[in-house]
Short mmCIF file of C-alpha atoms in Angstrom, two decimals:
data_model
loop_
_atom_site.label_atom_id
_atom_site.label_comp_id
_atom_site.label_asym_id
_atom_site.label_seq_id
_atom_site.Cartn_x
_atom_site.Cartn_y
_atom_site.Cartn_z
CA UNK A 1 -37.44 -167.21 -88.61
CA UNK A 2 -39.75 -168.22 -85.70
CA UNK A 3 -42.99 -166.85 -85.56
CA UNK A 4 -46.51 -166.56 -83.44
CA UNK A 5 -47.83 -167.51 -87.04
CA UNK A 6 -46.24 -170.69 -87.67
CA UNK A 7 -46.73 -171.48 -83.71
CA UNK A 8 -50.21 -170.71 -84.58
CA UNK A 9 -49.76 -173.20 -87.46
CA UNK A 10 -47.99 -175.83 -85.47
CA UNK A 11 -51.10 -175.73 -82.61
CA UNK A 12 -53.44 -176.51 -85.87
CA UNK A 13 -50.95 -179.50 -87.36
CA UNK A 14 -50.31 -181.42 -84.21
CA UNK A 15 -53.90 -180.79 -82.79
CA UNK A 16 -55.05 -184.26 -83.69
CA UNK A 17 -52.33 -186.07 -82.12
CA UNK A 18 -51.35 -183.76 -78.60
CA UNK A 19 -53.37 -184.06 -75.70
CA UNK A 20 -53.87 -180.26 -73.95
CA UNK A 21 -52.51 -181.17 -71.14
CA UNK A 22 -54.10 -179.76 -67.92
CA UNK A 23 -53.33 -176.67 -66.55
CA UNK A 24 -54.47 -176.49 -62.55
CA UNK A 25 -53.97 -174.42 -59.82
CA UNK A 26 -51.56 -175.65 -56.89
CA UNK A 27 -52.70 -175.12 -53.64
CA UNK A 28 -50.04 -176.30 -51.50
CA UNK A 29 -47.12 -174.66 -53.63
CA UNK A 30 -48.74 -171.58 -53.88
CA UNK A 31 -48.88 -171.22 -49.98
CA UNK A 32 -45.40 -172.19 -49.63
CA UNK A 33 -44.24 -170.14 -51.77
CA UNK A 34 -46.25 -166.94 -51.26
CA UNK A 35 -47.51 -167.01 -54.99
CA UNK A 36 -50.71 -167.96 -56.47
CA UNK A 37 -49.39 -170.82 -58.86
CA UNK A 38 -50.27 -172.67 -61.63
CA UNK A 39 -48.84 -175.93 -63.18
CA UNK A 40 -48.71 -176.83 -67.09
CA UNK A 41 -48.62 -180.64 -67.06
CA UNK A 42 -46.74 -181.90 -69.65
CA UNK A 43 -45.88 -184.80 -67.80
CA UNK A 44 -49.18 -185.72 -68.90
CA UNK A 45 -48.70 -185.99 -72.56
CA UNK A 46 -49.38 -188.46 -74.54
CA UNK A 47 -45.69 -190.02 -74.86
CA UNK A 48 -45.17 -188.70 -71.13
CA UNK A 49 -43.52 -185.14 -72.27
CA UNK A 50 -43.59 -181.90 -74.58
CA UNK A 51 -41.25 -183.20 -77.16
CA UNK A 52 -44.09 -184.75 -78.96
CA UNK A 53 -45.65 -181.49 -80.20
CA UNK A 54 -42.44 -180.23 -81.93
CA UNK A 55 -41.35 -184.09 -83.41
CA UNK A 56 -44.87 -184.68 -84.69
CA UNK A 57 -45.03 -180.65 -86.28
CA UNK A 58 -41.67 -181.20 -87.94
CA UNK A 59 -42.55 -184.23 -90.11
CA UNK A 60 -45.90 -183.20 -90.65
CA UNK A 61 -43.70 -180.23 -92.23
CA UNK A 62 -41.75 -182.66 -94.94
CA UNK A 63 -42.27 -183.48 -98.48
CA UNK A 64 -43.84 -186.58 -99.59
CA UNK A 65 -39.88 -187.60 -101.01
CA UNK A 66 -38.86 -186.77 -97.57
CA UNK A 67 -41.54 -188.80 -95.75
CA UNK A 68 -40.76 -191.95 -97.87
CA UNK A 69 -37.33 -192.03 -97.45
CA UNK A 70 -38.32 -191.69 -93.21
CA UNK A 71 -36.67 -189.74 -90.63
CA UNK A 72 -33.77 -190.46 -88.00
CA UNK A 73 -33.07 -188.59 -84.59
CA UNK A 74 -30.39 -189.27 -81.89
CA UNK A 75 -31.79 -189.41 -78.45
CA UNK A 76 -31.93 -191.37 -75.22
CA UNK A 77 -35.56 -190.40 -74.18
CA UNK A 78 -38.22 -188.20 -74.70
CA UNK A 79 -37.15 -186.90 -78.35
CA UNK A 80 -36.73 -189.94 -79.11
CA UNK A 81 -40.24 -191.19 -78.28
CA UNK A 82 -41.80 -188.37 -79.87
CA UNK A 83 -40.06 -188.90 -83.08
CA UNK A 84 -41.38 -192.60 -83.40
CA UNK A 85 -44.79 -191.95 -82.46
CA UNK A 86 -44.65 -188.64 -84.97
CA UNK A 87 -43.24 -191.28 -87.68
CA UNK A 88 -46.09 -194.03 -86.88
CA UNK A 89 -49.04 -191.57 -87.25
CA UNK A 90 -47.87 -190.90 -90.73
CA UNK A 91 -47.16 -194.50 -91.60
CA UNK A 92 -43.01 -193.88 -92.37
CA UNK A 93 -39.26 -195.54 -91.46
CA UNK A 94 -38.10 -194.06 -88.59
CA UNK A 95 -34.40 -194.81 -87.29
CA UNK A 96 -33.82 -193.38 -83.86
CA UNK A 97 -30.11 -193.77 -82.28
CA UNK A 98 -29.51 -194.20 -78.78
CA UNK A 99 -26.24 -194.29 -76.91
CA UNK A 100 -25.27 -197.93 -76.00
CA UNK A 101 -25.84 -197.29 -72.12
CA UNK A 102 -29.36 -196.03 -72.63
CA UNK A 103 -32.26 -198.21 -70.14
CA UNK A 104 -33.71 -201.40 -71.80
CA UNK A 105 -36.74 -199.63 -70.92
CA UNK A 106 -36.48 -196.40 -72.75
CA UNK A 107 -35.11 -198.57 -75.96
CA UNK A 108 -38.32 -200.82 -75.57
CA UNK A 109 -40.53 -197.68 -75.55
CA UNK A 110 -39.34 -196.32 -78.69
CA UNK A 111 -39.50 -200.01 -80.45
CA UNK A 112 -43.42 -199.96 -79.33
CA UNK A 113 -44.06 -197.04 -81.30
CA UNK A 114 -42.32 -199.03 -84.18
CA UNK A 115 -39.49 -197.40 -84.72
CA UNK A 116 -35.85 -199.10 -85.43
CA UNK A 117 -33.40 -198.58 -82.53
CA UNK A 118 -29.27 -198.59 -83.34
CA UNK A 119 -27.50 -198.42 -80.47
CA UNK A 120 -24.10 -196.94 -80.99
CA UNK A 121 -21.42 -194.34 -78.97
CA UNK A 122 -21.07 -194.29 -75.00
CA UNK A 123 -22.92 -190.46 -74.64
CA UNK A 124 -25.40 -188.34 -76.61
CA UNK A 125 -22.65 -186.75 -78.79
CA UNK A 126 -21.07 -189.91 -80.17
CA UNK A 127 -24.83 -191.22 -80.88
CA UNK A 128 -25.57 -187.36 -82.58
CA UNK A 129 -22.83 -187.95 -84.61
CA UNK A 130 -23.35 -191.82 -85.55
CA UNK A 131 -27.09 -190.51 -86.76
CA UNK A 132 -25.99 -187.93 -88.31
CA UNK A 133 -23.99 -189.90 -91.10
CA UNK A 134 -26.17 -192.95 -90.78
CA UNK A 135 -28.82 -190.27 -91.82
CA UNK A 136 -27.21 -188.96 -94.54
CA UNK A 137 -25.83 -192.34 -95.86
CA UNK A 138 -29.36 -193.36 -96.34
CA UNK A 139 -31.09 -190.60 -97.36
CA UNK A 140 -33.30 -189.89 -94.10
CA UNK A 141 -34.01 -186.57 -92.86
CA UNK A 142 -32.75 -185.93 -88.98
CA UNK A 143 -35.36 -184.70 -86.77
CA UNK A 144 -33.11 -182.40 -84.69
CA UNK A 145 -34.55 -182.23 -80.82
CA UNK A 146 -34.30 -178.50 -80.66
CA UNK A 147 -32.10 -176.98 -83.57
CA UNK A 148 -35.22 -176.75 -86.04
CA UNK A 149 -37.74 -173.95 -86.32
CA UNK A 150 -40.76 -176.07 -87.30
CA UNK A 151 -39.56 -178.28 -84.01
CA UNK A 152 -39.87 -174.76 -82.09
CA UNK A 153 -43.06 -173.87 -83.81
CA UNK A 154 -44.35 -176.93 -81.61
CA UNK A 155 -42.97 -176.98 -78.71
CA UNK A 156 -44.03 -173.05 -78.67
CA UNK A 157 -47.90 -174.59 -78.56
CA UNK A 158 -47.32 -175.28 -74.91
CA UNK A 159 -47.98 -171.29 -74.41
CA UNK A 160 -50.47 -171.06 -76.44
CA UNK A 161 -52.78 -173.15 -74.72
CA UNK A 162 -51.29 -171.60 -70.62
CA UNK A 163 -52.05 -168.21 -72.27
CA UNK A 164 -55.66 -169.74 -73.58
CA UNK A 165 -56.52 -170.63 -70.01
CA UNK A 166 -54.96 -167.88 -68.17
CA UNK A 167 -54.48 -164.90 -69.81
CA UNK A 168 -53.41 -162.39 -66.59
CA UNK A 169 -50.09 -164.91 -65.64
CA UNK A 170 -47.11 -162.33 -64.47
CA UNK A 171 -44.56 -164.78 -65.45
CA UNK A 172 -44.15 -168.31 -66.68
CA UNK A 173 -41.24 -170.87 -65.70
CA UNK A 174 -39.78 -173.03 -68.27
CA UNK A 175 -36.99 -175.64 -67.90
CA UNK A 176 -34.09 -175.11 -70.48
CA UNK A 177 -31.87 -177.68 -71.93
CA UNK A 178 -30.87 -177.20 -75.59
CA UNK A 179 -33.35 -174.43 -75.39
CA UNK A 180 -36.20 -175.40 -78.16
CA UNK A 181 -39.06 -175.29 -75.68
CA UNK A 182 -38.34 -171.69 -74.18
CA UNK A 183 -37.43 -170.30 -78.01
CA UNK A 184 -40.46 -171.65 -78.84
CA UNK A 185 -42.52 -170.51 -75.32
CA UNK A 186 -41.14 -167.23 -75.22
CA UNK A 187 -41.95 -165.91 -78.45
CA UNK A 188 -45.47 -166.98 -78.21
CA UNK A 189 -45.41 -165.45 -75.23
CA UNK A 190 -43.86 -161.93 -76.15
CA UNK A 191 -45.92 -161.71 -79.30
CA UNK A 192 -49.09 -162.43 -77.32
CA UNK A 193 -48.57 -160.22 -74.00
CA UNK A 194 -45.06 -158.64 -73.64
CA UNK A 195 -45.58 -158.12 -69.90
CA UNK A 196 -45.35 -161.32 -68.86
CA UNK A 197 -41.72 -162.40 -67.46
CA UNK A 198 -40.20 -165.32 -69.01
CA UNK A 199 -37.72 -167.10 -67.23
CA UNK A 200 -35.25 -170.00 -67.88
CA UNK A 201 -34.25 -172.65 -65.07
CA UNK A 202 -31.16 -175.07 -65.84
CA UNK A 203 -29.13 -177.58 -63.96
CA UNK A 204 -26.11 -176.31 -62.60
CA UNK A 205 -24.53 -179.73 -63.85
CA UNK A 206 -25.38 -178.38 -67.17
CA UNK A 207 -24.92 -175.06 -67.39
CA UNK A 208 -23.63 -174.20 -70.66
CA UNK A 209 -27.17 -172.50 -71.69
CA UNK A 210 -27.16 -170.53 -68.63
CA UNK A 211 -23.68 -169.16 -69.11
CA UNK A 212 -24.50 -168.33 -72.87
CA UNK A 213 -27.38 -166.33 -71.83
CA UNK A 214 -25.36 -164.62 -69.24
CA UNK A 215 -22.18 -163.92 -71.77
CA UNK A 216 -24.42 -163.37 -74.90
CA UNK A 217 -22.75 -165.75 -76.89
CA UNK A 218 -22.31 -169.79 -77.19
CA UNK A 219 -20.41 -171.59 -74.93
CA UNK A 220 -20.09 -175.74 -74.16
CA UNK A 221 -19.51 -177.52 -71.54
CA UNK A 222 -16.64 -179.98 -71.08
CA UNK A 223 -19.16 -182.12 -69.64
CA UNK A 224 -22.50 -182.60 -67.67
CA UNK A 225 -23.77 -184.46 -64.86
CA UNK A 226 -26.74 -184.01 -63.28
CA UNK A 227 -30.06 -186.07 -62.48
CA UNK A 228 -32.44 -184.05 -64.89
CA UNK A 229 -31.03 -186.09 -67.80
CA UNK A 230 -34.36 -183.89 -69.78
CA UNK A 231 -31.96 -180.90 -70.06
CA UNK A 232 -28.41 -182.48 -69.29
CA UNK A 233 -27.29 -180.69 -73.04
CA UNK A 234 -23.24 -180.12 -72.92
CA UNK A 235 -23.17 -177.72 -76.13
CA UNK A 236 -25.22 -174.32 -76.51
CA UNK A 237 -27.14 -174.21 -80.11
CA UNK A 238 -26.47 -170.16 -81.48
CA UNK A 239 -29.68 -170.48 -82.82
CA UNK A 240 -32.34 -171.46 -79.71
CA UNK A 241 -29.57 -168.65 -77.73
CA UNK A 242 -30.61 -166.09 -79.83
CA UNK A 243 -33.76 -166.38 -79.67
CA UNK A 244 -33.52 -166.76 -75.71
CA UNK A 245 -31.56 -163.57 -75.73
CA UNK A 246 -34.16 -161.76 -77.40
CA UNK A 247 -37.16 -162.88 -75.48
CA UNK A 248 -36.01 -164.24 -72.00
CA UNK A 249 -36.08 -161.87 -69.24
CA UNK A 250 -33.99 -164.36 -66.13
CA UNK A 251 -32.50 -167.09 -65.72
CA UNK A 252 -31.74 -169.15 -62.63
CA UNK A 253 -29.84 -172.53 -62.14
CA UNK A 254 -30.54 -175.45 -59.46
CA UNK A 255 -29.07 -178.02 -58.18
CA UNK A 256 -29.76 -182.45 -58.07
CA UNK A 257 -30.61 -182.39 -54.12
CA UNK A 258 -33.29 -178.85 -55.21
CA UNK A 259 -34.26 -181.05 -57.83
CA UNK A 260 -34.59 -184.17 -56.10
CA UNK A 261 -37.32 -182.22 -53.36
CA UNK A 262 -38.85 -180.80 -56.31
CA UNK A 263 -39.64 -184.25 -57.31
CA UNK A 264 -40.80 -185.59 -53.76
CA UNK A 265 -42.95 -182.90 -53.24
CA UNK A 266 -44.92 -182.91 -56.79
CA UNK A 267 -45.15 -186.70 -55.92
CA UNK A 268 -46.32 -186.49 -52.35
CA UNK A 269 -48.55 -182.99 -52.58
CA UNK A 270 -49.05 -183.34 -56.21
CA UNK A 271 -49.61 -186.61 -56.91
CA UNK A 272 -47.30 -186.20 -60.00
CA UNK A 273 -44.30 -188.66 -60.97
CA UNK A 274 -42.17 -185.95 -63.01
CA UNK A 275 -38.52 -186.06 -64.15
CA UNK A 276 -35.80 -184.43 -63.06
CA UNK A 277 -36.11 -181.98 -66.19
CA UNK A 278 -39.81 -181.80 -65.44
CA UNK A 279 -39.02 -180.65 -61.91
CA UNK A 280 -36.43 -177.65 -62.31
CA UNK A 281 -39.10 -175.17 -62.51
CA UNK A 282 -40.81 -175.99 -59.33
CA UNK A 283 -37.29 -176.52 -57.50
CA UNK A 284 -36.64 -173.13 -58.50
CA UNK A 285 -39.45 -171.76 -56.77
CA UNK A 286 -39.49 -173.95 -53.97
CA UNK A 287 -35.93 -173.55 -53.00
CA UNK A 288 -36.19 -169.40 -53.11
CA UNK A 289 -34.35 -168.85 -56.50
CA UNK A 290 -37.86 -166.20 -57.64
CA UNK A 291 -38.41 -164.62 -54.69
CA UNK A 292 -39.28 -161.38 -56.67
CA UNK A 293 -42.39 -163.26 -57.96
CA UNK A 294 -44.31 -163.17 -54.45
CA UNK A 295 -47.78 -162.35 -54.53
CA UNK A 296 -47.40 -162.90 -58.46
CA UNK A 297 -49.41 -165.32 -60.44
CA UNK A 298 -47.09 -167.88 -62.31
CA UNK A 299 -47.27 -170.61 -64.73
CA UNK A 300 -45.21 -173.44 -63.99
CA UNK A 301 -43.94 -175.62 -67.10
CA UNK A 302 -43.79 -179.49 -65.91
CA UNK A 303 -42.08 -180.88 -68.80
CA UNK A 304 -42.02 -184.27 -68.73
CA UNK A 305 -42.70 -187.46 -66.40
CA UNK A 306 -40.59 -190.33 -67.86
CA UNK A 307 -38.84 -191.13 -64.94
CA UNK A 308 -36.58 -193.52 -63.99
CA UNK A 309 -38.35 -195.77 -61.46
CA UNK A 310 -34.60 -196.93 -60.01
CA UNK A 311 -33.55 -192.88 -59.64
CA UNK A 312 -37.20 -192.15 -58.04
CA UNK A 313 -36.20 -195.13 -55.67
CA UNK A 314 -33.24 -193.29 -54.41
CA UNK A 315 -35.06 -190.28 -54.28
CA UNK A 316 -37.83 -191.35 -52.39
CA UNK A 317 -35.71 -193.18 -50.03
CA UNK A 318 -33.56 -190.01 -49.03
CA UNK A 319 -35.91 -187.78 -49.08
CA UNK A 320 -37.65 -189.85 -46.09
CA UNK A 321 -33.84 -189.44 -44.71
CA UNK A 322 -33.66 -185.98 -45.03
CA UNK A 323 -37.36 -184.94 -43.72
CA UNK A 324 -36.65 -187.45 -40.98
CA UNK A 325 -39.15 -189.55 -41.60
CA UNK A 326 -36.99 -192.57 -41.40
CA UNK A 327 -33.61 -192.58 -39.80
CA UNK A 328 -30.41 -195.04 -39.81
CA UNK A 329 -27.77 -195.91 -37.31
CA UNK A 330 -25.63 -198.42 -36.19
CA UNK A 331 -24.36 -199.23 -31.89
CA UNK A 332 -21.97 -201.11 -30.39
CA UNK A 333 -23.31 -204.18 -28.14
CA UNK A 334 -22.13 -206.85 -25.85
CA UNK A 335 -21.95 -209.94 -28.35
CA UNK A 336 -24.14 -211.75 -25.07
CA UNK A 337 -27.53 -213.31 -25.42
CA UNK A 338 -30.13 -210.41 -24.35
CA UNK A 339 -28.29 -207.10 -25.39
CA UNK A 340 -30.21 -207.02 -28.71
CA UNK A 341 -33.69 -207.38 -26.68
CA UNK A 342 -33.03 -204.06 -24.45
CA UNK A 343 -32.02 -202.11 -27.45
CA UNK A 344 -35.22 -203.15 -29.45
CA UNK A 345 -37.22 -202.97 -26.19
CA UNK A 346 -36.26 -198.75 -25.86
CA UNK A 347 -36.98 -198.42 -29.88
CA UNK A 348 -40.56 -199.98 -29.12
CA UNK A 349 -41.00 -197.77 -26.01
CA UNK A 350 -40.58 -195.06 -28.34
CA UNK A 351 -42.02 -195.90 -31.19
CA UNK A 352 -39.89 -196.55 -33.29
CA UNK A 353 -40.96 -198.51 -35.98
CA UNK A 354 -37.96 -201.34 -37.23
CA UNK A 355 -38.10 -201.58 -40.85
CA UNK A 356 -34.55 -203.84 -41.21
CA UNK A 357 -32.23 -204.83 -38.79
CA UNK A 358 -28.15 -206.18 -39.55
CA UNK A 359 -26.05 -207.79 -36.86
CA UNK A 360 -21.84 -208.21 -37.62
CA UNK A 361 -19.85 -209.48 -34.91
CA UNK A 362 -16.97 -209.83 -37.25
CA UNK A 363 -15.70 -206.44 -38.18
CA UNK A 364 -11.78 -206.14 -37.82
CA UNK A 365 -12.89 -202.46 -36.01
CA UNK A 366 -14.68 -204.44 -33.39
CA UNK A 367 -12.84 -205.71 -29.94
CA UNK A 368 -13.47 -209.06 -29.38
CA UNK A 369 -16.83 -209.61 -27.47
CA UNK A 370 -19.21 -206.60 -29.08
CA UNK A 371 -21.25 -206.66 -32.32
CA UNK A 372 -22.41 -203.68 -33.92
CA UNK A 373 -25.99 -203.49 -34.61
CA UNK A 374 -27.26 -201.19 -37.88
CA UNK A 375 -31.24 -200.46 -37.45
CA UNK A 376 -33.47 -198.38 -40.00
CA UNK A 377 -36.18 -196.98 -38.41
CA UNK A 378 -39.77 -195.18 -39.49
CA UNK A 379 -39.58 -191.85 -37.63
CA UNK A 380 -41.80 -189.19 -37.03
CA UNK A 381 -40.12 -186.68 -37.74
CA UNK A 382 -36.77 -184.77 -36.77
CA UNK A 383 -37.95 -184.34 -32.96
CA UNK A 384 -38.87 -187.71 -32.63
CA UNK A 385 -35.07 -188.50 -33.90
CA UNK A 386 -33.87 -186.55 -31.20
CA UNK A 387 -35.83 -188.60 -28.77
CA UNK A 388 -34.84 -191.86 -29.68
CA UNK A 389 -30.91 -190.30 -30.15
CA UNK A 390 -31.21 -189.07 -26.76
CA UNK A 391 -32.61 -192.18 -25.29
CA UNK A 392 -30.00 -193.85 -26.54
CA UNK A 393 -27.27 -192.22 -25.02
CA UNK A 394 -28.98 -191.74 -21.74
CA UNK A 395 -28.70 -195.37 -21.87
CA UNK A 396 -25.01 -195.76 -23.22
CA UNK A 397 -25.87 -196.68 -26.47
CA UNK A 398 -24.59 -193.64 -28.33
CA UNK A 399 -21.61 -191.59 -27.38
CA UNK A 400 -20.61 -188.00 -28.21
CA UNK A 401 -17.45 -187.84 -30.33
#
């Protein structure tokens, strides 16, 4: 069974291979949100995310037989980094397996830390259960991402070292996938002060944890989809469950668009790149799913920051959509020499800035004789979008449907 002794353990054995990650007040969220908060930055770790501390305390944890043979874990990300850096430190095989549509980029940061990659089944599942017999085919021990109480032990140091720095928190936040870093988290937590609230936040396009909590028993999903691919986990484990049941007071869900501001704002106010997974907490505060925390001082668990630069793309580029700081659309011209000029002329008199300009004269929706013209635009906001709109259509450009 999970203790506060063998987290106290852990925070010894992985001490000379963690970073203690910062722990800093947030000035902006906290006025937004009415609550004095504080962010644990995981995203800062040393392999980019949490899962370090509870690979690196689970092999520490095996006999020397065990550590010959080497270990094997199935993952697409930050598991699976953790369990090839853990292996490296101590000098032994590791096998990780990864499902064949995982990045180039994650696969070549698990090969850096030296670790052998097999790339085998289209999801997580199929590359679970390819490592699983692989494993025991060849006599390596599987480092299970969350099912493991020595993996708990360590991810359960991340408290230790919020509750070191601030020791008067009213509640703490904690992303939940498969649920090893709140089993871990909350009974630290509990065992140290009992009065602080410890609450859960999943993806609603993986909610199987959430709906476990709620029904007190384990329940899968047929399937999940969402962009916090951290804690996109389709089955419940019985055994992180019960330990959330006995220690977690809430739990909220959110959604990819409360995600995807999460993740603008900690980049733009924060100056943090973190996942979606790394996100969920602050999305949950920032989109009014802990209201009852105002005027409460609360620990925020940033999980990890291995982000997809091609997904941070998107969301970059419609989160400037959405906060109208750039804007799109497309009017119908006169296909004659000059028509373009006016239209740019108005955008310039308004300040508009043109960041790309198309010009198709050969749509089968067109009559014969107009072009339509698409224009993306830098904007200043959502009232400066209304001025250029209405500009437009005081002009005849735009028409009411």
């Amino acid at each position: 069974m999970l203790d506060i002794e063998m987290i106290y353990k852990a925070k010894d054995t992985i001490a000379e291979v963690i970073s203690q990650t910062p722990f800093s007040y947030a000035p902006h969220l906290s006025k937004i949100s009415s609550m004095e908060i504080y962010l644990k930055k995981e995203n800062l770790q040393i392999t980019g995310a949490f899962k370090i501390r509870g690979a690196y305390n689970k092999i520490a944890s095996l006999t020397k037989a065990q550590k010959d043979c080497g270990v094997i874990a199935a993952s697409a990300g930050n598991h699976a980094q953790g369990v090839a850096l853990s292996a490296s430190k101590f000098g032994i095989r590791a096998v990780i397996v990864m499902p064949d549509s995982t990045p180039l980029t994650k696969i070549d940061g698990v090969k850096l830390y030296g670790a052998e990659v097999i790339l085998a089944g289209s999801n997580y599942d199929e590359a679970y259960a390819y490592a699983k017999e692989f494993g025991s085919k060849n006599s390596l021990t599987f480092v299970h991402p969350f099912e493991d109480t020595e993996v708990m032990a360590g991810q359960g140091t991340v408290a230790l070292e919020i509750l070191e720095s601030c020791k008067d928190l009213d509640a703490v936040v904690i992303p939940v996938g498969g649920g090893g870093l709140i089993a871990g988290m909350a009974t630290a937590i509990k065992s140290i002060n009992p009065n602080i609230e410890v609450i859960g936040v999943s993806a609603k396009g993986a909610p199987a944890f959430k709906d476990s909590y709620e029904l007190k028993k384990a329940v899968d999903s047929l399937s999940v989809r969402t962009i916090a691919d951290g804690i996109a986990v389709r089955d419940t484990s019985s055994i992180t469950l019960a330990y959330a049941l006995k220690s977690v007071d809430r739990f909220v869900s959110v959604d990819d668009a409360e995600i995807a501001s999460a993740i603008l704002a900690l980049l733009e106010k924060q100056k943090l790149v973190v996942e979606g997974a790394g996100a969920a907490a602050v999305a949950a505060v920032i989109h009014n799913k802990l209201d009852h925390l105002k005027g409460k001082k609360v620990a925020l668990v940033l999980s990890g920051g291995n982000m997809d630069v091609t997904l941070l793309s998107v969301i970059i580029e419609k989160g400037l959509l959405k906060s109208g700081r750039k804007m799109k659309l497309t009017v119908t011209l006169i296909d004659k020499p000059g028509s373009l000029m006016r239209f740019t002329e108005i955008l310039k008199e308004l300040n508009a800035n043109i960041v790309h300009i198309s010009y198709d004269r050969t749509s089968i929706s067109l009559d014969y004789g107009d072009a339509n013209v698409t224009v993306h635009m830098e904007t200043k906001g959502q009232a400066h979008q209304k001025e250029i709109e209405d500009m437009l259509r005081a002009e005849g450009y735009l028409r009411d449907h």
